[in-house]
Coordinates of C-alpha atoms and ligand atoms in Angstrom, one line a residue:
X1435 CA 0.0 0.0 0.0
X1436 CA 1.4 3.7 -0.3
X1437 CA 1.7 6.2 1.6
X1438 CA -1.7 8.2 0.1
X1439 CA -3.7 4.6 -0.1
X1440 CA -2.7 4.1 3.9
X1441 CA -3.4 8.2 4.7
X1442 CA -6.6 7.6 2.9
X1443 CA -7.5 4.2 5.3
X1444 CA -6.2 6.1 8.3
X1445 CA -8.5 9.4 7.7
X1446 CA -11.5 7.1 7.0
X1447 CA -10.3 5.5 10.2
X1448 CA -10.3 1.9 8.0
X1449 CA -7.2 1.2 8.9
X1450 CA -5.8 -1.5 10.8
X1451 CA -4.1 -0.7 14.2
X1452 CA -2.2 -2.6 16.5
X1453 CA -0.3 -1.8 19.7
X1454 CA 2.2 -3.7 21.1
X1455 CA 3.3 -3.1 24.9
X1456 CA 0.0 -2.2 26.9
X1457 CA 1.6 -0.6 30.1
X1458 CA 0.6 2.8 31.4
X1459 CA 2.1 3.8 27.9
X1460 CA 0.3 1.6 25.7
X1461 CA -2.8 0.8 26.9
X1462 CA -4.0 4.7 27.1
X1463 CA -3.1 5.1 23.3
X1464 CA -4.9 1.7 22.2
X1465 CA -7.7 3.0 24.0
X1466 CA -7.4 6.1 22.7
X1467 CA -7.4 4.8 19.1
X1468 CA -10.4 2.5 19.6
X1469 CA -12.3 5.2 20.7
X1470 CA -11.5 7.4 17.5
X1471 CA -13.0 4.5 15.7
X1472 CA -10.3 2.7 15.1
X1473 CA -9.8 -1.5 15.2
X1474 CA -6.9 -1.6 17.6
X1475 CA -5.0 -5.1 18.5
X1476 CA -2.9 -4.7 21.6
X1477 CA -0.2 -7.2 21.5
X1478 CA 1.0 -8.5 25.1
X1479 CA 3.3 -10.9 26.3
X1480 CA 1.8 -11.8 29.8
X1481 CA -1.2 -13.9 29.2
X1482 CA -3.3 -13.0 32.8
X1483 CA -3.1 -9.1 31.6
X1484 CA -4.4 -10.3 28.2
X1485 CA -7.0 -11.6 29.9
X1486 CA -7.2 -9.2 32.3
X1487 CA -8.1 -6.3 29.8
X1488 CA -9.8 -8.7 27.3
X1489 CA -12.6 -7.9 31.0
X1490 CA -12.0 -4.8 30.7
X1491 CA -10.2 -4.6 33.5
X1492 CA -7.1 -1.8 33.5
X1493 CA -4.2 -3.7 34.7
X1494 CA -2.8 0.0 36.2
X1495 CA -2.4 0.6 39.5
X1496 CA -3.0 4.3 40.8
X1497 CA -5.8 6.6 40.0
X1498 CA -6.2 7.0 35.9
X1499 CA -9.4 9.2 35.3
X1500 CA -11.4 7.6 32.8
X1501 CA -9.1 4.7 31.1
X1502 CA -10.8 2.1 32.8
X1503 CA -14.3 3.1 32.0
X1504 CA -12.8 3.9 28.0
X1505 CA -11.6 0.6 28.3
X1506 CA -14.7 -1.3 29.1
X1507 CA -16.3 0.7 26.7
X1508 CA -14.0 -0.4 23.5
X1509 CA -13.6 -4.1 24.6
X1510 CA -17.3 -4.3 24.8
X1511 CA -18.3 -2.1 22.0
X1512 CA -15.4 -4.5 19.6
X1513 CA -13.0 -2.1 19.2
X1514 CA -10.4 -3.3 21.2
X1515 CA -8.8 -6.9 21.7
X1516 CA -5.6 -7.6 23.4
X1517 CA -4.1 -11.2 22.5
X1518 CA -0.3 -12.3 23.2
X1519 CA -0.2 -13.7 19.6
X1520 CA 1.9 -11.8 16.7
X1521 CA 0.6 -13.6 14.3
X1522 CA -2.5 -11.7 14.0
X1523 CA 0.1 -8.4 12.9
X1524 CA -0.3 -9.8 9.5
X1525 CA -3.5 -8.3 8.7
X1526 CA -2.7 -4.6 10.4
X1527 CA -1.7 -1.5 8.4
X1528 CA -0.2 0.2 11.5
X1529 CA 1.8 -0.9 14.3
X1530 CA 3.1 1.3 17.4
X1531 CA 5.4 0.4 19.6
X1532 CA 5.4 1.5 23.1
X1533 CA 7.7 -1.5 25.2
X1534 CA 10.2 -0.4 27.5
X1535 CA 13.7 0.7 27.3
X1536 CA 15.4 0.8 30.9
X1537 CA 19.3 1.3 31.5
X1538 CA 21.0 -1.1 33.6
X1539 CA 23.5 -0.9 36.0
X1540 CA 26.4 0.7 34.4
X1541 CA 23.5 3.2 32.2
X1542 CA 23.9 1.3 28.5
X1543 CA 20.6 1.5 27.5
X1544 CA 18.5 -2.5 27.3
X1545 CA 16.8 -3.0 24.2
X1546 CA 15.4 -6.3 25.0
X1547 CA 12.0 -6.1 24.7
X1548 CA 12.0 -3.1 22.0
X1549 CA 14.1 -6.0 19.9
X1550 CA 12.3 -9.2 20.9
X1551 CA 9.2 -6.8 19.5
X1552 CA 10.6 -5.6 16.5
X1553 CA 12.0 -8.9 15.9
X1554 CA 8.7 -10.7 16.1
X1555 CA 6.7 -7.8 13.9
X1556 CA 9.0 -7.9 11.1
X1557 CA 8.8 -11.7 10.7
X1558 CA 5.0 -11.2 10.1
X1559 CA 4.1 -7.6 9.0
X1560 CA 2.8 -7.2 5.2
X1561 CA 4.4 -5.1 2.9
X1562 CA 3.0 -1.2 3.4
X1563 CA 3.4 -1.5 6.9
X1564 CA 3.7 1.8 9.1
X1565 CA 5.5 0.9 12.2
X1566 CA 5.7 3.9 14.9
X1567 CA 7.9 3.8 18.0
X1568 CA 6.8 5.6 21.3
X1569 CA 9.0 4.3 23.8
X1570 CA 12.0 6.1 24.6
X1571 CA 15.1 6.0 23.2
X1572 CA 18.6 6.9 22.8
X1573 CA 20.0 9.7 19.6
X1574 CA 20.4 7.2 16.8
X1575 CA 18.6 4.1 17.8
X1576 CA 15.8 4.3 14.9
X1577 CA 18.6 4.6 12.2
X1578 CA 21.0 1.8 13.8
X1579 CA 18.7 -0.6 15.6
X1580 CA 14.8 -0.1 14.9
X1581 CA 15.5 0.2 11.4
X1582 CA 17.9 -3.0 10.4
X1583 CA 16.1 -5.0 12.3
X1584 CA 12.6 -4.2 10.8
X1585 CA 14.2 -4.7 7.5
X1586 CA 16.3 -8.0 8.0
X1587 CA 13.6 -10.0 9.6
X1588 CA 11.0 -9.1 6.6
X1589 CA 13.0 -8.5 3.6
X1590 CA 11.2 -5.2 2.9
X1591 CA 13.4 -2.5 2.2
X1592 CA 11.9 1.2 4.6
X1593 CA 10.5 3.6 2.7
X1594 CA 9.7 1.2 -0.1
X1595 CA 8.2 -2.2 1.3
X1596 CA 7.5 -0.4 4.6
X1597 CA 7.2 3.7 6.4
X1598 CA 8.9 4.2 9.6
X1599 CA 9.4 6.9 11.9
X1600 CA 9.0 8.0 16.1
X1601 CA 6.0 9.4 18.2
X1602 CA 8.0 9.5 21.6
X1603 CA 5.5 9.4 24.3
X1604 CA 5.2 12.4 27.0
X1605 CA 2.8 10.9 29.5
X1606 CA 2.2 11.0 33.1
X1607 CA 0.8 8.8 35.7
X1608 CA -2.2 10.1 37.1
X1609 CA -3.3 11.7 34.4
X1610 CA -2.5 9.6 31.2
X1611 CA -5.0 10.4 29.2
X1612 CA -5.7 13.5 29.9
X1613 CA -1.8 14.3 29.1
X1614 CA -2.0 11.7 25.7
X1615 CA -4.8 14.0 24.2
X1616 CA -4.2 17.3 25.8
X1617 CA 0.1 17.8 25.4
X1618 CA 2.3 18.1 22.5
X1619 CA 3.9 15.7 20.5
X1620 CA 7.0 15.8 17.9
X1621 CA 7.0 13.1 14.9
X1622 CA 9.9 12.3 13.5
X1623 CA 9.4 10.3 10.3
X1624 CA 12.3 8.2 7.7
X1625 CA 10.8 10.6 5.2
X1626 CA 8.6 14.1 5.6
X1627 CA 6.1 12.0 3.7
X1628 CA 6.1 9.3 6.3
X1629 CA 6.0 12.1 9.3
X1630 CA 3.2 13.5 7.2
X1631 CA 0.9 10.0 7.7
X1632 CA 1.9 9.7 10.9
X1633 CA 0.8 13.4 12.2
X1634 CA -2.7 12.3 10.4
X1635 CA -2.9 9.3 12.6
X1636 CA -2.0 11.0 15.9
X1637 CA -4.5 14.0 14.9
X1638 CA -7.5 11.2 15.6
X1639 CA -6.6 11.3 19.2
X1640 CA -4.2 14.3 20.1
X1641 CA -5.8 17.8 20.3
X1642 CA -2.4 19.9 20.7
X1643 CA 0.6 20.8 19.0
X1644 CA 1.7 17.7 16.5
X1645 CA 5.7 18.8 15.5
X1646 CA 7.2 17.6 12.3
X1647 CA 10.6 16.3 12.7
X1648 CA 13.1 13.6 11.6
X1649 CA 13.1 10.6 13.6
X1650 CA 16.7 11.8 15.3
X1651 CA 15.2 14.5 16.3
X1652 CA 12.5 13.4 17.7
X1653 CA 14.7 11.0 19.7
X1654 CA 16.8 14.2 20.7
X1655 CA 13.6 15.8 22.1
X1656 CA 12.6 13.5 24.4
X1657 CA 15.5 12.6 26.3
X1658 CA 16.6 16.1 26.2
X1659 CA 13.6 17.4 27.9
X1660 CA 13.8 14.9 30.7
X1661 CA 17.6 15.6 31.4
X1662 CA 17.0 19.2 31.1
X1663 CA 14.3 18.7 34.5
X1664 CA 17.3 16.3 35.9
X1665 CA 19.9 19.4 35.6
X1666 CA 17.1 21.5 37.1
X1667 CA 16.7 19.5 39.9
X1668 CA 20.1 19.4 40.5
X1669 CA 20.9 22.5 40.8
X1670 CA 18.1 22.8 43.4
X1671 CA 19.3 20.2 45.5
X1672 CA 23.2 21.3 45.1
X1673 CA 21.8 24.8 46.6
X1674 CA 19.8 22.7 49.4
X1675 CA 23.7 21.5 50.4
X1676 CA 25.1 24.9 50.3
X1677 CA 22.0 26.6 52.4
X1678 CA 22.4 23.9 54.5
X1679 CA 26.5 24.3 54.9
X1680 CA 25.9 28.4 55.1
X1681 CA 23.0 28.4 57.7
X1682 CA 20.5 29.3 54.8
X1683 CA 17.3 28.0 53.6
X1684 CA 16.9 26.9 50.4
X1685 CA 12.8 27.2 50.6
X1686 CA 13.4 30.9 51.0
X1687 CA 16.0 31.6 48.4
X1688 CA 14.6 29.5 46.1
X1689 CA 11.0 31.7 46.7
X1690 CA 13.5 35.0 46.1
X1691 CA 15.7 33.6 43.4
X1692 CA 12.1 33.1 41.4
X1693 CA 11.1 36.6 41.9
X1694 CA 14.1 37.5 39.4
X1695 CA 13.3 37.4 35.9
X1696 CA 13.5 34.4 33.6
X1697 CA 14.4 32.2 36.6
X1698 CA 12.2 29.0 37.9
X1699 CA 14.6 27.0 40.9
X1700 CA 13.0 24.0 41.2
X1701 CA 12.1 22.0 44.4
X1702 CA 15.0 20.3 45.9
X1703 CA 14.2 17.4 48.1
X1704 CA 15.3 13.6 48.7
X1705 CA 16.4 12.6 45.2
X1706 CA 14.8 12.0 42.0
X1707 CA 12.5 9.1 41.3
X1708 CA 10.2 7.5 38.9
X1709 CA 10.4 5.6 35.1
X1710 CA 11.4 8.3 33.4
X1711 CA 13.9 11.1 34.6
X1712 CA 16.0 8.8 36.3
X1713 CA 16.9 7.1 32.6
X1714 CA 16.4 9.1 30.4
X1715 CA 19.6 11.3 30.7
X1716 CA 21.6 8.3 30.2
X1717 CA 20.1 7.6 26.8
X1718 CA 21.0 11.5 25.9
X1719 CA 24.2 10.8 27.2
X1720 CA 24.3 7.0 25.6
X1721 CA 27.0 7.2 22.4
X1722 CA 27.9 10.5 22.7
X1723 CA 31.5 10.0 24.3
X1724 CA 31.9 7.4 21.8
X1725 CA 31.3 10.8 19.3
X1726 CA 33.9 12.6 21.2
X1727 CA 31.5 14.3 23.3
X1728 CA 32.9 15.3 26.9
X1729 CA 29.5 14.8 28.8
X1730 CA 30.7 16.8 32.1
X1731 CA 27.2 18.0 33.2
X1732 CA 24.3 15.5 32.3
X1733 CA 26.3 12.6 34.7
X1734 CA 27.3 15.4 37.5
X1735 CA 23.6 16.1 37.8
X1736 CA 22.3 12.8 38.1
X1737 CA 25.5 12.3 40.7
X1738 CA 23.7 14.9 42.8
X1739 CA 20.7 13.7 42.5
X1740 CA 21.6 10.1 43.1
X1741 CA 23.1 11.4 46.2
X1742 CA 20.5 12.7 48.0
X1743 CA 19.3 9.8 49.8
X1744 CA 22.2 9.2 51.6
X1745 CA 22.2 12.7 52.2
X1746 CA 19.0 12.5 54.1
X1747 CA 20.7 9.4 55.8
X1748 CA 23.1 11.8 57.3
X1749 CA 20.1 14.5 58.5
X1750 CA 18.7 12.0 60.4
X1751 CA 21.7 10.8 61.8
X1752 CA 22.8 14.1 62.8
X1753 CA 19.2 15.0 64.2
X1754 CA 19.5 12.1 66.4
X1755 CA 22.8 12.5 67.4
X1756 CA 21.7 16.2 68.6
X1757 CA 19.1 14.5 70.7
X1758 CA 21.8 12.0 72.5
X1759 CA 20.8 9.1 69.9
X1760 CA 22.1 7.4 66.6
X1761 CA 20.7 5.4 63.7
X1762 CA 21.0 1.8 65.3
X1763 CA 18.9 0.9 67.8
X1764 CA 16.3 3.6 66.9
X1765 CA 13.1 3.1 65.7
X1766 CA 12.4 5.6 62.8
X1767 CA 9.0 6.2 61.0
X1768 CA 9.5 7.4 56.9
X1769 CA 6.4 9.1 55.3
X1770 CA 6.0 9.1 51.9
X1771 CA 7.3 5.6 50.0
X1772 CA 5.8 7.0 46.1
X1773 CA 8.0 8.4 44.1
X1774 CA 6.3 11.3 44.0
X1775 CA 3.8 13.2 46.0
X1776 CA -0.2 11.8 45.3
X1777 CA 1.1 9.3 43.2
X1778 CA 1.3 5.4 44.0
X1779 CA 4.1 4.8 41.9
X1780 CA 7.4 3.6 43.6
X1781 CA 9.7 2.9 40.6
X1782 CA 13.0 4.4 41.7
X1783 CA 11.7 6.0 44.7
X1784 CA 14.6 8.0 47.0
X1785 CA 12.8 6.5 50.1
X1786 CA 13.5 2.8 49.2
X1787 CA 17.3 3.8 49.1
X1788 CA 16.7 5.9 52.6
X1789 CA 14.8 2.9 53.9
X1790 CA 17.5 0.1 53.0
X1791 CA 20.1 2.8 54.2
X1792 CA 18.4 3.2 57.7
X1793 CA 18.3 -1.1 57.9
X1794 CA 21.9 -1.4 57.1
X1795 CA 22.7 1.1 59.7
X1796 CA 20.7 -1.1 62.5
X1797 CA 17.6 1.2 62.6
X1798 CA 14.0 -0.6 62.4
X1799 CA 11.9 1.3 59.8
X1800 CA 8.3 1.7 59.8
X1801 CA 6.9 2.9 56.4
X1802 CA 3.3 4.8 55.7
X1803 CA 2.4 5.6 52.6
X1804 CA -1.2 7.0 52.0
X1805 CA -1.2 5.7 48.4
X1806 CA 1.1 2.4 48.5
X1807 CA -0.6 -0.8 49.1
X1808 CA 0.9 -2.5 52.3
X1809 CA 1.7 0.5 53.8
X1810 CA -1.5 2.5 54.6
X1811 CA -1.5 1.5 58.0
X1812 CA -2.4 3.9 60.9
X1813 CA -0.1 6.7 61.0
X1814 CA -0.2 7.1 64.6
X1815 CA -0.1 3.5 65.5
X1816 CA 3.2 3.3 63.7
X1817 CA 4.7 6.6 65.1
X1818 CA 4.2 5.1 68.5
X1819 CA 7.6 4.7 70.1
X1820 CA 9.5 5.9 67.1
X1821 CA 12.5 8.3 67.5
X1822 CA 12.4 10.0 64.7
X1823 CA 9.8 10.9 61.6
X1824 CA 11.2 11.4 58.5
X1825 CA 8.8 13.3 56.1
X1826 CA 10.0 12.1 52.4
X1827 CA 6.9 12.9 50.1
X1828 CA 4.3 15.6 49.7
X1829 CA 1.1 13.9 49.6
X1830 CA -1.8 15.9 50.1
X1831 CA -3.5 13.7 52.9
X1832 CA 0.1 14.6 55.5
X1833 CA -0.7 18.3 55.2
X1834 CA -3.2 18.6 58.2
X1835 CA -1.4 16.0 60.2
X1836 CA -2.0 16.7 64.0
X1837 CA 1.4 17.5 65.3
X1838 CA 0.4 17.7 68.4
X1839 CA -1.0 14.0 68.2
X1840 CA 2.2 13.2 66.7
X1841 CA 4.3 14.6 69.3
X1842 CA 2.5 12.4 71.5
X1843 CA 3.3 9.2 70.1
X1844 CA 6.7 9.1 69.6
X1845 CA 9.0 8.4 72.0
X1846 CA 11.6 11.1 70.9
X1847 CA 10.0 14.2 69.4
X1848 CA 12.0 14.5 66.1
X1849 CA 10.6 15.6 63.1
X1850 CA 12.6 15.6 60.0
X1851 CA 11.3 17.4 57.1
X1852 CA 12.7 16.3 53.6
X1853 CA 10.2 19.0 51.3
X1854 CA 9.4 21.8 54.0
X1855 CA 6.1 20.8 54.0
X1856 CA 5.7 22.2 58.4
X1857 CA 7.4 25.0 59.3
X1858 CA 9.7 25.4 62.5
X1859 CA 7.0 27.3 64.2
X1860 CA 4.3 24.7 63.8
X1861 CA 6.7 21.7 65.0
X1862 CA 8.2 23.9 67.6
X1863 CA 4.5 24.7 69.0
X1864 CA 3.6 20.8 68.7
X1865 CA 6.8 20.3 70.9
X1866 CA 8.7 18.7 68.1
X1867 CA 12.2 19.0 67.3
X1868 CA 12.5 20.3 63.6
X1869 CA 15.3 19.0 61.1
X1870 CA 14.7 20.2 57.5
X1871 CA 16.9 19.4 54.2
X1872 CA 18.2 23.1 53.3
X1873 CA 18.1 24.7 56.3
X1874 CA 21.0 25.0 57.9
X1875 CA 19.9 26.5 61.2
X1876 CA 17.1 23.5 62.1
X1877 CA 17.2 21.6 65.4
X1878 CA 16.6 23.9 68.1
Ligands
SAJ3153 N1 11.4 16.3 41.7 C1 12.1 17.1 42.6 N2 12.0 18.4 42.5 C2 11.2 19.0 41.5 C3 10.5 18.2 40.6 C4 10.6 16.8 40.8 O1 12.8 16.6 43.5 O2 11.1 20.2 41.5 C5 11.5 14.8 41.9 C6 10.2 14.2 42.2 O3 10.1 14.1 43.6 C7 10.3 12.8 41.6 C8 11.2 13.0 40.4 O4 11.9 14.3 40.6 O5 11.0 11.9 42.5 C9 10.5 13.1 39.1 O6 9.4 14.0 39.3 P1 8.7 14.6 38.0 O7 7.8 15.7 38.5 O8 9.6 15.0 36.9 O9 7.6 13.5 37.5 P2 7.8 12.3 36.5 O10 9.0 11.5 36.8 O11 6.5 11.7 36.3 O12 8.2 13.1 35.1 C10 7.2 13.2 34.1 C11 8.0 13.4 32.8 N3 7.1 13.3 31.7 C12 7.4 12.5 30.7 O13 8.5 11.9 30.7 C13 6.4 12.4 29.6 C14 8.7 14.8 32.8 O14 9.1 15.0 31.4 C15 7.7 15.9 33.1 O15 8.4 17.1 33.2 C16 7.1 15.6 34.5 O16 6.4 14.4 34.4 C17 6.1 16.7 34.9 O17 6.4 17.9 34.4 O18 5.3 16.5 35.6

């Protein structure tokens, strides 16, 4: 089919999707597409959340306004299958791609399961083909991985016997539909042709901005914009140290430094979580040395930001040691296990570092987590006899904690504060002892 014959199907929304990968990327856009009118196939490797959503039951955890209902709606009115079979990719004029692409331990990006995929489509896709990848990936990998691969396993040479390019996703838990159809996208395409029939695609579900590009730029975009907000963070928490070391606090010069024109300091805190920042710098950074690129800055900022943790480690060690105690032997209570605040999400979360930390070191941890399954136990009951709370995460349901109450169940009154979400005066009046990452002149 060509590329006018497949814009034609698409427009008349006659053509043939499939998605393969239906996590908290995936499943949204399949949805998404089936609503739009579209026959969507979600490909899926584990056979219980084929199942699963075959119910229409959302496999995601957390709060996601509206995807479960959208997805009981498409399963039931046809729209939407999910099966763990390739085979069926034969009959589909469209295929995106949305698996994921972590870094291991030494930050070399693993392109397992975007290869196993890519693998698997091209041994069964039929000639005219438009395969678009979402997932994230390093400067280069659509020209030197996605696109051999595609052609080897199927004998079709791009551009010819099958159109290529990159939709990088830009979504966010809690509110991944809302962000799929509501934020910008850039598509990058083999060909401006190609980028054309893809932006006519995405303009069935995607109401904002939809930005031409080639596919290296598109792949330039995305990781760029998520190191950028590492750097930014960063620089935050290296100010948090200095406040800290100069009896400042960083809450108030961060609220002064924004007063000045053109600048936005963000929030430092206990280090930086979740699926996506934490990564994607590496796959900015991933090859480029090997061009002869000096990458000073990108690794610095995720060496700050990786460091944070054990910096909070320290804070409560030197809070306890001001009351006469140390780490071992206490008990201590962490609030806030998520990532980030109101979310359930606790993929690279700073306070399972803190919490292992705290183990190794002899204390025993209680955890609360308003959101986290397993640990939304009382509050109170599990402050009782603790020497120290540790306040990690911002979620909404800690800012009208009783202090007071607090105070009153522990059996040291230390509160250390980790995003300044009390004040001095209000722990000071609840009889607390108040520690706070920034603030150099805490503990009275
Ligand atoms: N964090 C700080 N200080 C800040 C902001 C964040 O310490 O000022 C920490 C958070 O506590 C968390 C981590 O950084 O542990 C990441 O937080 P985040 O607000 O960046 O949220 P994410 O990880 O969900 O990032 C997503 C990204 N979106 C996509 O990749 C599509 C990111 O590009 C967005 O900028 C971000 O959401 C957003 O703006 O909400």
């Amino acid at each position: 089919m060509s590329l006018p014959d497949l814009k034609r199907k698409i427009e008349n929304r006659e053509a043939c999707l499939a998605v393969i990968g239906l996590g908290y990327v995936g499943l949204p856009v399949a949805c998404a597409f089936a609503e739009a009118g579209f026959n969507v196939l979600g490909i899926e490797l584990r056979a219980e959340r084929v199942a699963k959503l075959n119910r229409g039951e959302s496999p995601i955890d957390g709060q996601e306004p509206g995807l479960e209902e959208l997805l009981m709606t498409t399963v039931a009115g046809g729209k939407f299958r999910a099966t763990t079979s390739y085979e069926k990719l034969k009959q589909t004029d469209v295929v995106l791609i949305a698996v994921e692409t972590p870094v291991d331990v030494h930050n070399i990006p693993q392109y397992r399961a975007l290869k196993a995929s890519l693998q698997s489509l091209s041994y069964v896709m039929k000639p005219g083909t438009l395969v678009v990848i979402e997932s994230t990936i390093a400067p280069g990998t659509m020209k030197e991985t996605v696109l051999p691969l595609l052609e080897k396993g199927s004998s079709l040479k791009v551009n010819q016997g099958f159109y290529l390019g990159n939709c990088p996703e830009r979504v966010m838990p809690g509110r991944l539909l809302q962000n799929l159809r509501q934020v910008s996208r850039v598509v990058g395409g083999m060909t401006p042709e190609t980028t054309d029939v893809i932006i006519s695609l995405y303009r069935c579900v995607v109401q904002a901005d939809l930005d031409p590009a080639d596919c290296v730029t598109a792949e330039l975009v995305k990781t760029a914009e998520n190191a950028y907000r590492d750097v930014q963070i960063a620089f935050a928490n290296e100010v948090a140290l200095i406040c800290e070391a100069a009896g400042g606090d960083v809450w108030k010069v961060r609220e002064l430094v924004n007063k000045s024109p053109g600048r936005q300091m963000l929030l430092p805190g206990a280090g930086v979580g979740g699926h996506c920042i934490p990564k994607d710098p590496w796959l900015l950074a991933y090859g480029a040395e090997d061009k002869g690129v000096p990458l000073r800055l990108i690794p610095a900022a995720r060496a700050v930001n990786d460091s944070m943790p054990q910096h909070v480690v320290n804070l409560i060690a030197h809070a306890l040691g001001s009351m006469g105690k140390g780490i071992e032997g206490s008990r201590i209570l962490v609030m806030g296990y998520a990532y980030l605040e109101n979310s359930d999400d606790t993929r690279n979360s700073p306070s399972e570092v803190v919490v292992k930390r705290l183990q190794e070191m002899g204390a025993e941890v209680a955890i609360h987590d308003p959101n986290v399954s397993g640990y939304k136990k009382d509050l109170m009951s599990l402050a009782k006899g603790c020497h120290a709370v540790v306040l990690m995460v911002r979620h909404k349901e800690y800012s009208d904690l009783d202090l007071r109450e607090l105070k009153n169940a522990l059996d040291t009154p230390l509160l250390v504060d980790c995003r300044r979400l009390y004040t001095e005066d209000l722990a000071h009046e609840a009889g607390l002892s108040y520690f706070c990452l920034g603030m150099g002149n805490t503990g009275s």
